Amino acid sequence: MIRVELIRRPQQSALFSALSPFIAFALTLIAGAILFWLIGKPPLPALYSYFIEPLTEIWSVHELIIKATPLILIAVGLSVCYISNNWNIGAEGQFIFGGIVGSLLPILVPGFGGPLLLPLMMIMGMIGGAAYAAIPAFLKTRFNTNEILTSLMLVYVAQLFLDWLARGVFRDPNGSGFPGSIRFPAVARLPEIAPSQGGAHLGIVFAIVAALVVWFMLRSTLKGFEVRLIGTSPRAGRFAGFSASKMAFFAFLTSGALAGLAGITEVSGAIGQLRETISPGYGFTAIIVAFLGRLNPIGIVAAGLVLALTYLGGEAAQISLGVSDKVARVFQGMLLFFVLGCDTLIHYRIRLVRRAIASALEKS
Amino acid sequence: MNDVGATSSSPTLLKVEGISKTFGELKANDSVNLDIVPGEIHALLGENGAGKSTLVKMLFGSLQPDGGTIFWKDQPVVVTNPMQARALGIGMVFQHFSLFDALTTAENIALSLDEKIAISTIAERARALGDAYGLPLDPNSVVGDLSVGERQRIEIVRCLLQKPELIILDEPTSVLTPQEAEKLFETLFQLKSEGKSILYISHRLEEVQRICDRATVLRHGKVVAHCKPSEETPSSLASMMVGADVDAVERASKEGPEGDALLEIRDLNRAAASPFAVPLTAISLAVKAGEVIGIAGVAGNGQGELFEAISGEVLQKAAGEVRLRGSDVGRLGITQRRRSGAAFVPEERLGHGAAPTMKLSENLLLSRYRTDAKAFLGSLGVIRNGAITKATKRIVEEMDVRKSAEDPEAAALSGGNLQKFIIGRELDRKPAVLVVNQPTWGVDAGAAAKIRQALIELARSGSAVLVISQDLDELFEVSDAIAVMHNGKLSVPLPIAEATYEKIGLLMGGAEPGHASHGVELGAS
């Protein structure tokens, strides 16, 4: 008789920390092939049109980057929150407020231009997101409210507030009654990286810089140590002299600012005006990205691209295979499942044992 | 179960043959043999990390052996879980109690029984059983209100209700007053006279000598000796455990003029933070340069609360309630108190003194990132891994910390080894004031001697050392004076020359603290 044992490693395996997402992705592909086979589609061509085809044309790679940009920016900020045990579920609302506050200048001061305009818009977007994230942080530290609930509920407030602005005071007077602000002038639009090839804008550069900075902060600085210590062992954090309240503000303000930056880059880069909805749920999808990237900013860059790919692949599969675009959600779910499963290998190794005692029993 | 064991030639109750268990690269148990006959008290001795807990967990079914066989009444058995162990007739009383504070005694007992019995029936049986074995308990009392000794009685009664033939006790006296320990021994002798066997895990050698018939000594996962404790001396037992002669702790008497008071507590008060916390009332104490002051007391009398107040994890109302090296620090947090030259070692190792899932090197940074900022941090708060790794190695060597990897997570170390590291982390700073809560709790004799010696040497080099401990032997070994904590109040320190076990024991049991200053009369009467 053979028994499977999980044996705790004395310390985390560096090898499997790196390998686990790849194993998970491979398992997702295998499960996906079985899924396509079961619904009567040829598995390999189906996987090809889902995961490869979107990458074969340069314009769709740009689409991929456009979708990945906000996911990465938000998820990098969320990683700081989640590692420090602050459960910010309201990045969607912070994203929207970043978009609103960042758009104030081009909408309210249409004449203002010059090279300072874009940097000011970005900074105002970050302030808007951070200010909105400060509300659940304040409620948590001052009144001990549950930040999961408050941050989530503030998302709906932000969505309705944006809707009201876009249909009301910010509506373009020359827009034939359609909701939405004036179209931003070129000087208020984030420049595209390679305009001749596709629409990807400067936001991806912000995302990668943010990922690198946060990665370094978490890995090599005292602040990062504080984030990790308070998250893993709050009492030891207090013994070390760190304040959990200050950390709640730090985490919420950081992730709020990054979500706000994602909001204004989306409005200024991809959309070009303030509409009644500016996000297809990036703030929520980014939660999956953060965990797929295992709360490591470098991993989050990869996870953001993968999740953006499942969106594009879902659209492509709908056209070329005639399957429902809900397949995208199935793949996202499977990915999350396998990644969390493979994480076990980082903390444990698997051993097969024959039960000598059992055979001794039989003998007697 | 069956009567084969009783009629066969070797009437062993439990026999362990060649049992092994490996964790990673560490052989926690290596071909261990052990046999227990009915009606004996068998001691399991060993340093921390020697494999005692691993062995016991395998006997109780919470761990599975990699190899070897367990015989119960001469039949090979596979114990896959604790429920099965209880069905066989093996009961266990753990070192860390597993009771719910908010429930009553009877409810707690009901939770652990495998069969369903009405609470009132359980209460009756528990009371009867307790009376029969000299373990009086009130089934309707709420556990949170009980002393540690009373809680232990619940654990023992709970175990006896299962009618075990073998009872495993893990460090049972580490939380008791001397008087309470005496009562426990009487209960054990009664159980023995009824033919029940006891596997007694302890690091208190005097105790083992007094009550145990035979002993099995483990070192580095191997059995190094089976012996009769009555034929040994404490020091011969200790050297079997550590493989070398244990240095007796030496405490040179204080010399020279009185030092300055480096740590002063003046009329410290603190309200209870939770329903089960103890309020601190009018605590005053001064620890001078060059001396070790011990604080005795049964667990749960406010020692933890006092530690938090001195360390600055909890601030005081008035700045003057705690003073370090002559300046008021009552309103300053732990980081500033550390910068004033103080160092702290809390009781809980995992989750308070160290973060379980962080590496040793990171746990070094935990208490020293500000005091040693120049060495450990670069510009922008970038951590200097080289310097920290070097300091970690230095501490590991200095304190003889045994580990299974280069820089393991704190949780991967045995309790004693982690404690050596945490104490070493603070000693390495050469602090002017050291406050330590339970310095050698659950630590083996060799390591404990090393830690105690280090505390004394730190004091003799001119620091003030405050040791909070439930282990009276330890306090008598290291202290220049002993104060007793009872119910949130602290007695006047009794100079070591005047202190006796009896006087301290009485104070621990709640004699008026005021009497302590008249200790001599008390002893004479």
PDB file of C-alpha atoms in Angstrom, chain A residues 130-344:
ATOM      1  CA  ALA A 130      -5.397  57.676  -2.629  1.00  0.00           C
ATOM      2  CA  ALA A 131      -7.930  60.017  -1.018  1.00  0.00           C
ATOM      3  CA  TYR A 132     -10.739  57.621  -1.824  1.00  0.00           C
ATOM      4  CA  ALA A 133      -8.742  54.696  -0.386  1.00  0.00           C
ATOM      5  CA  ALA A 134      -8.060  56.718   2.766  1.00  0.00           C
ATOM      6  CA  ILE A 135     -11.731  56.436   3.739  1.00  0.00           C
ATOM      7  CA  PRO A 136     -11.729  52.674   4.480  1.00  0.00           C
ATOM      8  CA  ALA A 137      -8.279  53.036   6.081  1.00  0.00           C
ATOM      9  CA  PHE A 138      -9.587  55.739   8.418  1.00  0.00           C
ATOM     10  CA  LEU A 139     -12.724  53.776   9.257  1.00  0.00           C
ATOM     11  CA  LYS A 140     -10.650  50.671   9.958  1.00  0.00           C
ATOM     12  CA  THR A 141      -8.102  52.351  12.227  1.00  0.00           C
ATOM     13  CA  ARG A 142     -10.478  54.753  13.974  1.00  0.00           C
ATOM     14  CA  PHE A 143     -13.650  52.703  14.345  1.00  0.00           C
ATOM     15  CA  ASN A 144     -12.396  49.163  13.762  1.00  0.00           C
ATOM     16  CA  THR A 145     -14.779  48.645  10.848  1.00  0.00           C
ATOM     17  CA  ASN A 146     -14.205  45.816   8.406  1.00  0.00           C
ATOM     18  CA  GLU A 147     -12.293  47.249   5.442  1.00  0.00           C
ATOM     19  CA  ILE A 148     -13.555  44.535   3.097  1.00  0.00           C
ATOM     20  CA  LEU A 149     -17.113  45.809   3.446  1.00  0.00           C
ATOM     21  CA  THR A 150     -16.382  49.543   3.471  1.00  0.00           C
ATOM     22  CA  SER A 151     -13.994  49.493   0.526  1.00  0.00           C
ATOM     23  CA  LEU A 152     -16.393  47.307  -1.482  1.00  0.00           C
ATOM     24  CA  MET A 153     -19.421  49.485  -0.776  1.00  0.00           C
ATOM     25  CA  LEU A 154     -17.491  52.617  -1.731  1.00  0.00           C
ATOM     26  CA  VAL A 155     -17.128  51.102  -5.218  1.00  0.00           C
ATOM     27  CA  TYR A 156     -20.861  51.498  -5.800  1.00  0.00           C
ATOM     28  CA  VAL A 157     -20.772  55.050  -4.493  1.00  0.00           C
ATOM     29  CA  ALA A 158     -17.956  55.857  -6.938  1.00  0.00           C
ATOM     30  CA  GLN A 159     -19.765  54.201  -9.875  1.00  0.00           C
ATOM     31  CA  LEU A 160     -22.965  56.149  -9.250  1.00  0.00           C
ATOM     32  CA  PHE A 161     -21.066  59.392  -8.650  1.00  0.00           C
ATOM     33  CA  LEU A 162     -19.243  58.995 -11.976  1.00  0.00           C
ATOM     34  CA  ASP A 163     -22.530  58.200 -13.708  1.00  0.00           C
ATOM     35  CA  TRP A 164     -24.069  61.360 -12.277  1.00  0.00           C
ATOM     36  CA  LEU A 165     -21.082  63.488 -13.332  1.00  0.00           C
ATOM     37  CA  ALA A 166     -20.976  62.105 -16.861  1.00  0.00           C
ATOM     38  CA  ARG A 167     -24.723  62.602 -17.374  1.00  0.00           C
ATOM     39  CA  GLY A 168     -24.866  65.852 -15.433  1.00  0.00           C
ATOM     40  CA  VAL A 169     -22.393  68.606 -14.688  1.00  0.00           C
ATOM     41  CA  PHE A 170     -19.540  67.197 -16.806  1.00  0.00           C
ATOM     42  CA  ARG A 171     -21.644  66.341 -19.869  1.00  0.00           C
ATOM     43  CA  ASP A 172     -20.338  67.722 -23.097  1.00  0.00           C
ATOM     44  CA  PRO A 173     -22.803  70.554 -24.047  1.00  0.00           C
ATOM     45  CA  ASN A 174     -22.127  69.802 -27.704  1.00  0.00           C
ATOM     46  CA  GLY A 175     -22.506  66.038 -27.311  1.00  0.00           C
ATOM     47  CA  SER A 176     -26.030  65.788 -28.726  1.00  0.00           C
ATOM     48  CA  GLY A 177     -27.329  64.800 -25.283  1.00  0.00           C
ATOM     49  CA  PHE A 178     -25.160  61.681 -25.018  1.00  0.00           C
ATOM     50  CA  PRO A 179     -23.531  61.125 -21.652  1.00  0.00           C
ATOM     51  CA  GLY A 180     -19.789  61.739 -21.377  1.00  0.00           C
ATOM     52  CA  SER A 181     -17.477  64.713 -21.071  1.00  0.00           C
ATOM     53  CA  ILE A 182     -15.822  66.638 -23.871  1.00  0.00           C
ATOM     54  CA  ARG A 183     -13.242  64.675 -25.849  1.00  0.00           C
ATOM     55  CA  PHE A 184      -9.799  65.470 -24.452  1.00  0.00           C
ATOM     56  CA  PRO A 185      -7.528  67.597 -26.665  1.00  0.00           C
ATOM     57  CA  ALA A 186      -4.363  65.876 -27.906  1.00  0.00           C
ATOM     58  CA  VAL A 187      -2.263  67.607 -25.266  1.00  0.00           C
ATOM     59  CA  ALA A 188      -4.309  65.860 -22.557  1.00  0.00           C
ATOM     60  CA  ARG A 189      -3.961  62.404 -24.166  1.00  0.00           C
ATOM     61  CA  LEU A 190      -1.246  59.986 -23.025  1.00  0.00           C
ATOM     62  CA  PRO A 191       1.055  59.477 -26.017  1.00  0.00           C
ATOM     63  CA  GLU A 192       1.065  56.110 -27.755  1.00  0.00           C
ATOM     64  CA  ILE A 193       4.255  54.063 -27.695  1.00  0.00           C
ATOM     65  CA  ALA A 194       4.257  53.078 -31.358  1.00  0.00           C
ATOM     66  CA  PRO A 195       1.392  54.965 -33.029  1.00  0.00           C
ATOM     67  CA  SER A 196       1.978  53.340 -36.421  1.00  0.00           C
ATOM     68  CA  GLN A 197       1.372  49.857 -35.037  1.00  0.00           C
ATOM     69  CA  GLY A 198      -1.418  50.110 -32.489  1.00  0.00           C
ATOM     70  CA  GLY A 199      -2.966  51.906 -29.566  1.00  0.00           C
ATOM     71  CA  ALA A 200      -0.774  50.926 -26.592  1.00  0.00           C
ATOM     72  CA  HIS A 201       0.009  54.063 -24.585  1.00  0.00           C
ATOM     73  CA  LEU A 202       2.545  55.192 -22.042  1.00  0.00           C
ATOM     74  CA  GLY A 203       0.549  53.568 -19.213  1.00  0.00           C
ATOM     75  CA  ILE A 204       2.387  50.253 -19.661  1.00  0.00           C
ATOM     76  CA  VAL A 205       5.640  52.049 -18.848  1.00  0.00           C
ATOM     77  CA  PHE A 206       4.084  53.376 -15.633  1.00  0.00           C
ATOM     78  CA  ALA A 207       2.916  49.854 -14.824  1.00  0.00           C
ATOM     79  CA  ILE A 208       6.325  48.275 -15.285  1.00  0.00           C
ATOM     80  CA  VAL A 209       8.100  51.052 -13.349  1.00  0.00           C
ATOM     81  CA  ALA A 210       5.571  50.703 -10.524  1.00  0.00           C
ATOM     82  CA  ALA A 211       6.075  46.937 -10.478  1.00  0.00           C
ATOM     83  CA  LEU A 212       9.872  47.306 -10.289  1.00  0.00           C
ATOM     84  CA  VAL A 213       9.752  49.957  -7.558  1.00  0.00           C
ATOM     85  CA  VAL A 214       7.299  48.021  -5.378  1.00  0.00           C
ATOM     86  CA  TRP A 215       9.199  44.788  -5.989  1.00  0.00           C
ATOM     87  CA  PHE A 216      12.419  46.401  -4.771  1.00  0.00           C
ATOM     88  CA  MET A 217      10.643  48.035  -1.855  1.00  0.00           C
ATOM     89  CA  LEU A 218       9.145  44.747  -0.665  1.00  0.00           C
ATOM     90  CA  ARG A 219      12.286  42.720  -1.174  1.00  0.00           C
ATOM     91  CA  SER A 220      15.107  44.923  -0.048  1.00  0.00           C
ATOM     92  CA  THR A 221      13.986  47.762   2.173  1.00  0.00           C
ATOM     93  CA  LEU A 222      12.971  48.184   5.789  1.00  0.00           C
ATOM     94  CA  LYS A 223       9.529  49.397   4.646  1.00  0.00           C
ATOM     95  CA  GLY A 224       9.024  46.145   2.771  1.00  0.00           C
ATOM     96  CA  PHE A 225      10.123  44.193   5.829  1.00  0.00           C
ATOM     97  CA  GLU A 226       7.559  46.123   7.863  1.00  0.00           C
ATOM     98  CA  VAL A 227       4.827  45.310   5.310  1.00  0.00           C
ATOM     99  CA  ARG A 228       5.646  41.597   5.417  1.00  0.00           C
ATOM    100  CA  LEU A 229       6.139  41.401   9.178  1.00  0.00           C
ATOM    101  CA  ILE A 230       2.861  43.093  10.062  1.00  0.00           C
ATOM    102  CA  GLY A 231       1.066  40.913   7.534  1.00  0.00           C
ATOM    103  CA  THR A 232       2.449  37.597   8.705  1.00  0.00           C
ATOM    104  CA  SER A 233       2.684  38.209  12.437  1.00  0.00           C
ATOM    105  CA  PRO A 234       0.950  41.325  13.782  1.00  0.00           C
ATOM    106  CA  ARG A 235       2.064  40.840  17.389  1.00  0.00           C
ATOM    107  CA  ALA A 236       5.682  40.410  16.374  1.00  0.00           C
ATOM    108  CA  GLY A 237       5.209  43.546  14.282  1.00  0.00           C
ATOM    109  CA  ARG A 238       4.116  45.444  17.361  1.00  0.00           C
ATOM    110  CA  PHE A 239       7.060  43.994  19.286  1.00  0.00           C
ATOM    111  CA  ALA A 240       9.317  45.267  16.515  1.00  0.00           C
ATOM    112  CA  GLY A 241       7.863  48.738  17.114  1.00  0.00           C
ATOM    113  CA  PHE A 242       5.808  49.011  13.931  1.00  0.00           C
ATOM    114  CA  SER A 243       2.328  50.518  13.998  1.00  0.00           C
ATOM    115  CA  ALA A 244      -0.453  48.499  12.384  1.00  0.00           C
ATOM    116  CA  SER A 245      -2.553  51.674  11.977  1.00  0.00           C
ATOM    117  CA  LYS A 246       0.148  53.533  10.082  1.00  0.00           C
ATOM    118  CA  MET A 247       0.612  50.433   7.958  1.00  0.00           C
ATOM    119  CA  ALA A 248      -3.111  50.352   7.119  1.00  0.00           C
ATOM    120  CA  PHE A 249      -2.827  53.928   5.826  1.00  0.00           C
ATOM    121  CA  PHE A 250       0.404  53.212   3.968  1.00  0.00           C
ATOM    122  CA  ALA A 251      -1.080  50.174   2.232  1.00  0.00           C
ATOM    123  CA  PHE A 252      -4.390  51.799   1.343  1.00  0.00           C
ATOM    124  CA  LEU A 253      -2.806  55.059   0.163  1.00  0.00           C
ATOM    125  CA  THR A 254      -0.242  53.205  -1.962  1.00  0.00           C
ATOM    126  CA  SER A 255      -2.776  50.947  -3.614  1.00  0.00           C
ATOM    127  CA  GLY A 256      -5.272  53.786  -3.933  1.00  0.00           C
ATOM    128  CA  ALA A 257      -2.701  55.971  -5.664  1.00  0.00           C
ATOM    129  CA  LEU A 258      -1.760  53.207  -8.097  1.00  0.00           C
ATOM    130  CA  ALA A 259      -5.418  52.393  -8.818  1.00  0.00           C
ATOM    131  CA  GLY A 260      -6.039  56.130  -9.334  1.00  0.00           C
ATOM    132  CA  LEU A 261      -3.102  56.319 -11.722  1.00  0.00           C
ATOM    133  CA  ALA A 262      -4.536  53.346 -13.600  1.00  0.00           C
ATOM    134  CA  GLY A 263      -7.872  55.200 -13.772  1.00  0.00           C
ATOM    135  CA  ILE A 264      -6.480  58.388 -15.256  1.00  0.00           C
ATOM    136  CA  THR A 265      -4.190  56.516 -17.692  1.00  0.00           C
ATOM    137  CA  GLU A 266      -7.246  54.594 -18.900  1.00  0.00           C
ATOM    138  CA  VAL A 267      -9.270  57.809 -19.361  1.00  0.00           C
ATOM    139  CA  SER A 268      -6.425  59.835 -20.819  1.00  0.00           C
ATOM    140  CA  GLY A 269      -4.825  57.018 -22.805  1.00  0.00           C
ATOM    141  CA  ALA A 270      -7.322  54.421 -23.960  1.00  0.00           C
ATOM    142  CA  ILE A 271     -10.677  56.275 -23.849  1.00  0.00           C
ATOM    143  CA  GLY A 272     -10.000  59.992 -24.369  1.00  0.00           C
ATOM    144  CA  GLN A 273     -12.990  61.326 -22.408  1.00  0.00           C
ATOM    145  CA  LEU A 274     -14.716  60.800 -19.066  1.00  0.00           C
ATOM    146  CA  ARG A 275     -17.612  58.411 -19.735  1.00  0.00           C
ATOM    147  CA  GLU A 276     -20.356  57.134 -17.467  1.00  0.00           C
ATOM    148  CA  THR A 277     -18.405  53.867 -17.164  1.00  0.00           C
ATOM    149  CA  ILE A 278     -14.653  53.757 -17.587  1.00  0.00           C
ATOM    150  CA  SER A 279     -13.871  50.237 -16.377  1.00  0.00           C
ATOM    151  CA  PRO A 280     -15.097  46.785 -17.348  1.00  0.00           C
ATOM    152  CA  GLY A 281     -14.264  45.663 -13.805  1.00  0.00           C
ATOM    153  CA  TYR A 282     -10.475  46.066 -13.867  1.00  0.00           C
ATOM    154  CA  GLY A 283     -10.436  46.739 -10.131  1.00  0.00           C
ATOM    155  CA  PHE A 284     -11.971  43.350  -9.394  1.00  0.00           C
ATOM    156  CA  THR A 285     -10.079  41.373 -12.033  1.00  0.00           C
ATOM    157  CA  ALA A 286      -6.876  42.845 -10.595  1.00  0.00           C
ATOM    158  CA  ILE A 287      -7.569  40.947  -7.368  1.00  0.00           C
ATOM    159  CA  ILE A 288      -7.223  37.715  -9.359  1.00  0.00           C
ATOM    160  CA  VAL A 289      -4.106  39.110 -11.038  1.00  0.00           C
ATOM    161  CA  ALA A 290      -2.555  39.912  -7.657  1.00  0.00           C
ATOM    162  CA  PHE A 291      -3.056  36.357  -6.429  1.00  0.00           C
ATOM    163  CA  LEU A 292      -2.052  34.753  -9.750  1.00  0.00           C
ATOM    164  CA  GLY A 293       1.164  36.739  -9.530  1.00  0.00           C
ATOM    165  CA  ARG A 294       1.409  35.389  -5.985  1.00  0.00           C
ATOM    166  CA  LEU A 295       1.580  38.948  -4.602  1.00  0.00           C
ATOM    167  CA  ASN A 296       4.995  39.376  -6.193  1.00  0.00           C
ATOM    168  CA  PRO A 297       5.073  42.490  -8.430  1.00  0.00           C
ATOM    169  CA  ILE A 298       7.229  40.787 -11.066  1.00  0.00           C
ATOM    170  CA  GLY A 299       4.852  37.829 -11.088  1.00  0.00           C
ATOM    171  CA  ILE A 300       1.989  40.314 -11.343  1.00  0.00           C
ATOM    172  CA  VAL A 301       3.345  41.717 -14.618  1.00  0.00           C
ATOM    173  CA  ALA A 302       3.226  38.206 -16.082  1.00  0.00           C
ATOM    174  CA  ALA A 303      -0.155  37.457 -14.495  1.00  0.00           C
ATOM    175  CA  GLY A 304      -1.581  40.729 -15.835  1.00  0.00           C
ATOM    176  CA  LEU A 305      -0.549  39.754 -19.375  1.00  0.00           C
ATOM    177  CA  VAL A 306      -1.987  36.242 -18.947  1.00  0.00           C
ATOM    178  CA  LEU A 307      -5.317  37.543 -17.711  1.00  0.00           C
ATOM    179  CA  ALA A 308      -5.448  40.113 -20.481  1.00  0.00           C
ATOM    180  CA  LEU A 309      -4.796  37.217 -22.882  1.00  0.00           C
ATOM    181  CA  THR A 310      -7.711  35.193 -21.516  1.00  0.00           C
ATOM    182  CA  TYR A 311      -9.951  38.179 -22.303  1.00  0.00           C
ATOM    183  CA  LEU A 312      -8.643  38.523 -25.864  1.00  0.00           C
ATOM    184  CA  GLY A 313      -8.652  34.745 -26.380  1.00  0.00           C
ATOM    185  CA  GLY A 314     -12.242  34.607 -25.215  1.00  0.00           C
ATOM    186  CA  GLU A 315     -13.195  37.147 -27.858  1.00  0.00           C
ATOM    187  CA  ALA A 316     -11.166  35.320 -30.522  1.00  0.00           C
ATOM    188  CA  ALA A 317     -12.599  31.932 -29.598  1.00  0.00           C
ATOM    189  CA  GLN A 318     -16.087  33.325 -29.847  1.00  0.00           C
ATOM    190  CA  ILE A 319     -15.447  34.369 -33.424  1.00  0.00           C
ATOM    191  CA  SER A 320     -13.357  31.489 -34.746  1.00  0.00           C
ATOM    192  CA  LEU A 321     -14.760  28.539 -32.730  1.00  0.00           C
ATOM    193  CA  GLY A 322     -18.231  29.722 -32.032  1.00  0.00           C
ATOM    194  CA  VAL A 323     -17.941  29.003 -28.320  1.00  0.00           C
ATOM    195  CA  SER A 324     -19.376  31.277 -25.674  1.00  0.00           C
ATOM    196  CA  ASP A 325     -17.097  34.058 -24.472  1.00  0.00           C
ATOM    197  CA  LYS A 326     -17.798  32.701 -20.981  1.00  0.00           C
ATOM    198  CA  VAL A 327     -14.937  30.293 -21.795  1.00  0.00           C
ATOM    199  CA  ALA A 328     -12.661  33.170 -20.784  1.00  0.00           C
ATOM    200  CA  ARG A 329     -14.019  32.981 -17.237  1.00  0.00           C
ATOM    201  CA  VAL A 330     -13.599  29.223 -17.186  1.00  0.00           C
ATOM    202  CA  PHE A 331      -9.939  29.636 -18.058  1.00  0.00           C
ATOM    203  CA  GLN A 332      -9.458  32.370 -15.455  1.00  0.00           C
ATOM    204  CA  GLY A 333     -11.009  30.124 -12.842  1.00  0.00           C
ATOM    205  CA  MET A 334      -8.888  27.128 -13.810  1.00  0.00           C
ATOM    206  CA  LEU A 335      -5.733  29.243 -13.727  1.00  0.00           C
ATOM    207  CA  LEU A 336      -6.461  30.523 -10.253  1.00  0.00           C
ATOM    208  CA  PHE A 337      -7.283  27.002  -9.088  1.00  0.00           C
ATOM    209  CA  PHE A 338      -4.080  25.470 -10.422  1.00  0.00           C
ATOM    210  CA  VAL A 339      -1.845  28.296  -9.219  1.00  0.00           C
ATOM    211  CA  LEU A 340      -3.167  28.062  -5.689  1.00  0.00           C
ATOM    212  CA  GLY A 341      -2.809  24.277  -5.884  1.00  0.00           C
ATOM    213  CA  CYS A 342       0.763  24.417  -7.173  1.00  0.00           C
ATOM    214  CA  ASP A 343       1.707  26.803  -4.375  1.00  0.00           C
ATOM    215  CA  THR A 344       1.547  23.788  -2.091  1.00  0.00           C
TER     216      THR A 344
END
